[in-house]
CSV table of C-alpha atoms in Angstrom, one decimal:
chain,number,residue,atom,x,y,z
A,68,MET,CA,-54.5,62.6,-66.5
A,69,THR,CA,-56.0,64.6,-64.3
A,70,THR,CA,-56.4,68.5,-64.8
A,71,ASN,CA,-55.5,71.5,-62.5
A,72,ALA,CA,-53.2,69.5,-60.2
A,73,PRO,CA,-51.1,71.3,-58.1
A,74,PRO,CA,-47.2,72.3,-60.1
A,75,ILE,CA,-44.6,70.2,-59.3
A,76,GLY,CA,-42.1,70.7,-61.3
A,77,PRO,CA,-39.0,72.3,-61.1
A,78,SER,CA,-39.5,76.1,-59.6
A,79,GLY,CA,-37.8,78.5,-57.3
A,80,ALA,CA,-34.0,79.9,-57.2
A,81,SER,CA,-32.7,76.6,-56.7
A,82,GLY,CA,-35.0,74.4,-59.2
A,83,THR,CA,-36.2,72.1,-57.0
A,84,SER,CA,-39.9,72.2,-56.9
A,85,ASP,CA,-42.8,71.5,-53.3
A,86,TYR,CA,-42.4,67.1,-55.0
A,87,ALA,CA,-38.6,66.9,-54.9
A,88,ARG,CA,-37.8,68.3,-51.7
A,89,SER,CA,-40.7,66.1,-49.9
A,90,LEU,CA,-39.3,63.0,-52.2
A,91,ILE,CA,-35.7,64.2,-50.8
A,92,GLU,CA,-36.4,64.7,-47.5
A,93,TRP,CA,-38.7,61.7,-46.9
A,94,PHE,CA,-34.8,59.6,-48.9
A,95,GLU,CA,-33.3,61.2,-46.4
A,96,ASP,CA,-34.6,60.0,-43.1
A,97,SER,CA,-36.6,57.1,-44.7
A,98,ALA,CA,-33.6,55.1,-47.6
A,99,ARG,CA,-32.2,51.9,-47.3
A,100,ASP,CA,-29.2,51.2,-46.0
A,101,LEU,CA,-27.6,49.9,-49.4
A,102,PRO,CA,-23.4,49.4,-49.8
A,103,TRP,CA,-23.6,51.5,-52.4
A,104,ARG,CA,-24.9,54.5,-51.2
A,105,ALA,CA,-22.4,54.5,-48.5
A,106,PRO,CA,-19.8,57.9,-48.7
A,107,GLY,CA,-17.0,57.0,-50.7
A,108,PHE,CA,-18.1,53.7,-52.3
A,109,GLY,CA,-16.3,54.4,-55.8
A,110,ALA,CA,-17.6,54.4,-59.5
A,111,TRP,CA,-16.4,50.9,-59.6
A,112,GLY,CA,-18.3,49.3,-57.4
A,113,ILE,CA,-21.7,51.5,-58.2
A,114,LEU,CA,-20.7,50.4,-61.7
A,115,VAL,CA,-21.0,46.8,-59.8
A,116,SER,CA,-23.4,47.7,-58.2
A,117,GLU,CA,-25.4,48.8,-61.4
A,118,PHE,CA,-25.0,45.0,-63.8
A,119,MET,CA,-25.8,42.9,-60.7
A,120,LEU,CA,-29.8,44.9,-59.6
A,121,GLN,CA,-30.5,44.4,-63.1
A,122,GLN,CA,-34.2,41.9,-62.7
A,123,THR,CA,-32.5,40.3,-59.4
A,124,PRO,CA,-33.5,41.8,-56.1
A,125,VAL,CA,-31.6,43.5,-53.1
A,126,ALA,CA,-30.5,40.8,-51.1
A,127,ARG,CA,-29.0,38.8,-53.4
A,128,VAL,CA,-27.2,41.2,-54.8
A,129,ILE,CA,-25.6,42.6,-51.2
A,130,PRO,CA,-23.3,39.7,-50.9
A,131,ARG,CA,-22.6,38.7,-53.8
A,132,LEU,CA,-21.1,42.6,-53.9
A,133,GLU,CA,-18.3,42.5,-51.4
A,134,GLU,CA,-17.5,39.3,-52.3
A,135,TRP,CA,-17.0,40.8,-55.8
A,136,LEU,CA,-15.5,44.0,-55.0
A,137,ALA,CA,-12.9,42.3,-52.0
A,138,ARG,CA,-11.3,39.7,-55.4
A,139,TRP,CA,-12.0,42.4,-57.5
A,140,PRO,CA,-11.5,45.9,-56.5
A,141,THR,CA,-10.5,47.6,-59.6
A,142,PRO,CA,-11.7,47.4,-63.2
A,143,GLU,CA,-7.8,45.9,-63.8
A,144,ALA,CA,-8.2,43.7,-61.6
A,145,LEU,CA,-11.3,42.1,-62.9
A,146,ALA,CA,-9.4,42.3,-66.4
A,147,ALA,CA,-6.3,40.3,-65.7
A,148,ASP,CA,-8.4,37.8,-64.1
A,149,SER,CA,-10.7,34.9,-66.7
A,150,PRO,CA,-14.0,35.7,-67.9
A,151,GLY,CA,-14.4,32.1,-66.9
A,152,GLU,CA,-14.0,32.9,-63.6
A,153,ALA,CA,-16.2,36.8,-63.5
A,154,VAL,CA,-19.3,34.1,-65.0
A,155,ARG,CA,-18.3,31.1,-61.8
A,156,ALA,CA,-17.9,33.8,-59.1
A,157,TRP,CA,-21.5,35.7,-60.6
A,158,GLN,CA,-22.9,32.3,-58.4
A,159,SER,CA,-26.8,32.5,-57.9
A,160,LEU,CA,-27.3,35.6,-59.4
A,161,GLY,CA,-28.9,34.8,-62.4
A,162,TYR,CA,-29.0,36.0,-66.5
A,163,PRO,CA,-25.2,34.9,-66.2
A,164,ARG,CA,-24.5,37.1,-69.4
A,165,ARG,CA,-24.3,40.0,-67.5
A,166,ALA,CA,-20.9,38.8,-65.8
A,167,LEU,CA,-19.5,38.6,-69.3
A,168,TRP,CA,-20.4,41.6,-70.2
A,169,LEU,CA,-19.1,42.8,-66.9
A,170,HIS,CA,-16.2,41.3,-67.8
A,171,ALA,CA,-15.7,42.9,-70.8
A,172,CYS,CA,-16.3,46.7,-69.7
A,173,ALA,CA,-13.7,45.9,-66.9
A,174,VAL,CA,-11.4,45.2,-70.4
A,175,ALA,CA,-12.5,48.5,-72.2
A,176,ILE,CA,-12.2,50.3,-69.2
A,177,THR,CA,-8.5,49.5,-68.9
A,178,GLU,CA,-7.9,49.6,-71.9
A,179,ARG,CA,-9.3,53.5,-72.7
A,180,HIS,CA,-9.4,54.8,-70.0
A,181,ALA,CA,-6.0,54.0,-67.9
A,182,GLY,CA,-8.9,51.8,-65.8
A,183,ILE,CA,-11.2,54.4,-64.6
A,184,VAL,CA,-14.6,54.7,-64.9
A,185,PRO,CA,-15.8,57.6,-67.1
A,186,SER,CA,-17.8,59.9,-66.1
A,187,ASP,CA,-19.4,61.1,-69.0
A,188,VAL,CA,-22.9,59.2,-70.2
A,189,ALA,CA,-21.7,58.9,-74.0
A,190,ALA,CA,-18.4,57.2,-72.9
A,191,LEU,CA,-20.0,55.1,-70.0
A,192,ARG,CA,-23.1,53.9,-72.8
A,193,ALA,CA,-20.1,53.2,-75.3
A,194,LEU,CA,-18.5,50.3,-72.8
A,195,PRO,CA,-19.9,46.8,-73.4
A,196,GLY,CA,-23.4,45.4,-71.7
A,197,ILE,CA,-24.1,49.4,-70.6
A,198,GLY,CA,-27.2,50.8,-71.8
A,199,ASP,CA,-28.8,54.1,-71.3
A,200,TYR,CA,-29.8,53.8,-68.1
A,201,THR,CA,-26.9,52.6,-66.4
A,202,SER,CA,-24.9,55.5,-67.5
A,203,ARG,CA,-26.7,57.7,-66.8
A,204,ALA,CA,-26.9,56.3,-63.5
A,205,VAL,CA,-23.4,55.5,-62.7
A,206,ALA,CA,-22.1,59.6,-64.2
A,207,VAL,CA,-25.5,60.4,-61.6
A,208,PHE,CA,-24.5,58.5,-58.6
A,209,ALA,CA,-20.4,57.8,-58.8
A,210,TYR,CA,-19.9,61.7,-60.2
A,211,GLY,CA,-23.0,63.6,-59.0
A,212,HIS,CA,-24.1,65.4,-62.8
A,213,ARG,CA,-27.6,66.5,-63.5
A,214,HIS,CA,-29.4,63.7,-66.0
A,215,PRO,CA,-32.8,62.1,-66.0
A,216,VAL,CA,-31.8,58.4,-64.6
A,217,VAL,CA,-35.4,55.9,-65.4
A,218,ASP,CA,-35.9,52.6,-64.3
A,219,THR,CA,-39.5,50.7,-64.1
A,220,ASN,CA,-40.1,52.3,-60.4
A,221,THR,CA,-39.4,56.0,-61.6
A,222,ARG,CA,-42.1,55.2,-64.3
A,223,ARG,CA,-44.6,54.1,-61.7
A,224,VAL,CA,-44.3,56.6,-59.6
A,225,ILE,CA,-44.5,59.2,-62.3
A,226,ALA,CA,-48.0,57.9,-63.7
A,227,ARG,CA,-49.5,57.7,-60.9
A,228,SER,CA,-48.5,60.7,-58.7
A,229,VAL,CA,-48.1,63.4,-61.9
A,230,GLU,CA,-50.0,61.3,-65.2
A,231,GLY,CA,-52.9,60.2,-62.5
A,232,ARG,CA,-52.7,56.2,-63.8
A,233,ASP,CA,-51.9,52.9,-62.5
A,234,ASP,CA,-50.0,51.9,-65.5
A,235,ALA,CA,-46.9,53.6,-66.7
A,236,GLY,CA,-47.3,51.8,-69.9
A,237,PRO,CA,-44.6,50.6,-72.2
A,238,PRO,CA,-41.0,52.2,-71.9
A,239,SER,CA,-40.3,54.8,-73.7
A,240,ALA,CA,-36.8,55.7,-73.6
A,241,ARG,CA,-36.9,59.8,-75.4
A,242,ARG,CA,-41.1,60.1,-73.0
A,243,ASP,CA,-39.4,58.6,-69.5
A,244,LEU,CA,-36.4,60.7,-69.7
A,245,GLU,CA,-38.5,63.8,-71.2
A,246,ALA,CA,-41.0,63.0,-68.1
A,247,MET,CA,-38.3,62.9,-65.6
A,248,GLU,CA,-36.3,66.0,-66.6
A,249,ARG,CA,-39.8,68.0,-66.0
A,250,LEU,CA,-39.8,67.1,-62.4
A,251,LEU,CA,-35.4,67.0,-62.0
A,252,PRO,CA,-34.4,69.8,-60.0
A,253,HIS,CA,-31.6,72.4,-61.6
A,254,ASP,CA,-29.5,71.9,-58.2
A,255,GLU,CA,-27.2,69.2,-59.1
A,256,HIS,CA,-26.7,68.1,-55.8
A,257,ASP,CA,-30.7,67.6,-55.6
A,258,GLY,CA,-30.9,66.2,-58.8
A,259,ARG,CA,-29.0,63.3,-57.7
A,260,ARG,CA,-30.6,62.3,-55.0
A,261,PHE,CA,-33.7,63.0,-56.4
A,262,ASN,CA,-33.7,60.6,-59.1
A,263,ALA,CA,-32.3,57.7,-55.8
A,264,ALA,CA,-35.8,59.4,-54.0
A,265,ILE,CA,-37.3,58.6,-56.0
A,266,MET,CA,-36.6,55.2,-57.3
A,267,GLU,CA,-37.1,54.5,-53.7
A,268,LEU,CA,-40.1,55.2,-53.4
A,269,GLY,CA,-41.3,52.8,-55.7
A,270,ALA,CA,-39.0,50.3,-54.8
A,271,VAL,CA,-40.4,50.4,-51.3
A,272,VAL,CA,-44.2,52.2,-51.2
A,273,CYS,CA,-45.6,53.1,-54.5
A,274,THR,CA,-44.7,49.4,-55.5
A,275,ALA,CA,-46.6,47.2,-58.0
A,276,ARG,CA,-49.2,45.6,-56.3
A,277,ARG,CA,-49.4,47.2,-53.1
A,278,PRO,CA,-49.1,50.9,-52.4
A,279,ASP,CA,-48.8,52.0,-48.6
A,280,CYS,CA,-50.3,55.1,-49.9
A,281,ASP,CA,-51.4,56.7,-46.2
A,282,ILE,CA,-47.2,56.7,-45.9
A,283,CYS,CA,-46.2,58.3,-49.3
A,284,PRO,CA,-44.3,61.8,-48.7
A,285,VAL,CA,-46.0,63.1,-51.9
A,286,ARG,CA,-49.6,61.8,-51.3
A,287,SER,CA,-51.0,65.2,-51.2
A,288,LEU,CA,-49.6,65.9,-54.6
A,289,CYS,CA,-50.9,62.4,-56.3
A,290,ALA,CA,-53.3,62.9,-59.3
A,291,TRP,CA,-53.8,58.9,-58.9
A,292,ARG,CA,-55.2,59.5,-55.2
A,293,ARG,CA,-56.8,63.0,-55.9
A,294,ALA,CA,-58.4,60.8,-59.6
A,295,GLY,CA,-59.9,58.4,-56.5
A,296,PHE,CA,-57.1,55.4,-57.6
A,297,PRO,CA,-58.5,54.5,-61.2
A,298,ASP,CA,-57.9,51.6,-63.0
A,299,THR,CA,-56.9,52.8,-65.9
A,300,GLY,CA,-56.7,49.5,-68.2
A,301,GLY,CA,-53.0,49.9,-68.7
A,302,PRO,CA,-51.3,46.7,-70.2
A,303,LYS,CA,-50.1,43.5,-67.7
A,304,LYS,CA,-47.2,42.3,-67.1
A,305,LYS,CA,-46.6,39.1,-69.0
A,306,VAL,CA,-46.1,35.9,-65.5
A,307,GLN,CA,-42.9,34.8,-66.5
A,308,LYS,CA,-42.9,31.4,-68.0
A,309,ARG,CA,-42.3,28.1,-64.3
A,310,PHE,CA,-38.8,27.4,-63.7
A,311,GLU,CA,-39.0,23.6,-62.6
A,312,GLY,CA,-38.7,21.4,-66.2
A,313,SER,CA,-38.0,24.7,-67.9
A,314,ASP,CA,-34.2,25.4,-70.4
A,315,ARG,CA,-33.5,27.8,-67.9
A,316,GLN,CA,-33.1,25.6,-65.1
A,317,VAL,CA,-31.4,23.1,-67.2
A,318,ARG,CA,-28.9,25.9,-68.0
A,319,GLY,CA,-28.7,26.9,-64.3
A,320,LEU,CA,-28.2,23.1,-63.1
A,321,VAL,CA,-24.9,23.5,-65.9
A,322,LEU,CA,-23.3,25.7,-65.1
A,323,ALA,CA,-23.8,24.6,-61.3
A,324,LEU,CA,-21.5,21.9,-61.9
A,325,LEU,CA,-18.7,23.8,-63.9
A,326,ARG,CA,-19.1,26.7,-60.8
A,327,THR,CA,-18.0,23.8,-58.5
A,328,SER,CA,-16.1,21.9,-60.4
A,329,GLU,CA,-12.1,22.0,-58.9
A,330,ALA,CA,-10.8,20.9,-61.8
A,331,THR,CA,-9.8,23.7,-63.8
A,332,GLN,CA,-9.8,21.9,-66.7
A,333,GLY,CA,-13.9,21.5,-66.6
A,334,VAL,CA,-15.8,19.1,-66.5
A,335,SER,CA,-16.2,15.3,-69.0
A,336,THR,CA,-19.8,15.8,-71.1
A,337,GLY,CA,-20.6,12.3,-68.9
A,338,ALA,CA,-20.6,14.5,-66.0
A,339,VAL,CA,-22.9,16.7,-68.2
A,340,ASP,CA,-25.2,14.4,-69.5
A,341,ALA,CA,-26.2,13.5,-65.6
A,342,VAL,CA,-27.2,16.6,-64.7
A,343,TRP,CA,-30.6,16.3,-66.3
A,344,HIS,CA,-32.9,13.8,-68.0
A,345,ASP,CA,-34.0,14.8,-70.8
A,346,SER,CA,-31.2,14.8,-73.3
A,347,VAL,CA,-33.2,16.8,-76.3
A,348,GLN,CA,-33.7,19.2,-73.8
A,349,LEU,CA,-30.1,19.4,-72.1
A,350,GLU,CA,-28.2,19.6,-75.8
A,351,ARG,CA,-30.8,22.5,-76.2
A,352,ALA,CA,-29.3,24.2,-72.9
A,353,VAL,CA,-26.2,22.9,-73.8
A,354,ASP,CA,-25.5,24.6,-77.7
A,355,GLY,CA,-27.4,27.6,-76.0
A,356,LEU,CA,-24.8,28.4,-73.2
A,357,VAL,CA,-21.8,28.3,-76.0
A,358,ARG,CA,-23.5,30.7,-77.8
A,359,ASP,CA,-23.8,32.5,-75.6
A,360,GLY,CA,-19.6,32.3,-74.4
A,361,LEU,CA,-20.8,31.1,-71.1
A,362,LEU,CA,-19.7,27.5,-72.4
A,363,ALA,CA,-16.4,26.3,-74.4
A,364,ARG,CA,-16.4,22.8,-75.4
A,365,THR,CA,-13.6,21.3,-74.6
A,366,PRO,CA,-11.8,17.7,-76.4
A,367,ASP,CA,-13.0,16.1,-73.0
A,368,GLY,CA,-16.1,18.5,-72.2
A,369,PHE,CA,-16.8,22.1,-71.5
A,370,ALA,CA,-15.3,24.3,-69.3
A,371,LEU,CA,-15.6,28.3,-68.4
A,372,PRO,CA,-14.8,30.0,-71.2
A,373,SER,CA,-11.4,31.4,-71.0
């Protein structure tokens, strides 16, 4: 970590530092116009968006989110439908188990919380499919509570601008949250905006491969910049295995067949067999889908879960 760095943690009566204020002002002028940032966008919509945004680009999420909320505007509406319909509506978002978790979450909200998304982090954390990040994100962005929210972009910005390292290293919930807590303004309103601003900075300016330091609102405070942008030798991100020909591709083809089928009872075994040329790999992919609850065996073939 670099030394003699200017203080960037909360300060003053409002508990909002120059660092935080610079990011907040930049965010208010430059933030992307995203649906879940619109005034009045409800807690259910924010919860759905957080599920969809996990490991999926924003551009792919926006149309699916709009369709989803038009069809299921409340947790009760989704809970009343089948998990198979949730999987069908997930379409090309990837990681389709998230659709099952979101459906289970809607059922739990309906049964435990009278259809109202809870605002308490512990209550949110107890819902199916919700981890520490999502619980805090909903509490902050839907209800305005003051909590540190940390994602990959946040970790990168803190590592560079505060700690002078180009890479954040392996995640550590305790360490990462403590680092964000030290920066978070005391004021709830500023805290919410700062959480969003530091994420946005990492997403569009302080990116992993091509940071645009010339337009960064905290460049004068950045420890990494003052140190001359050293390569601190952090662990490199693992390269994802090739999609073409992978089990992931086969799983996707099988699910696509089921999603587009007009037969409510599912599709035949023969139709599934025709999806892929390697019978051993196909069987492995199908078994995995059944095991994950994304596919159900029927007397004549397969169907989405009911």
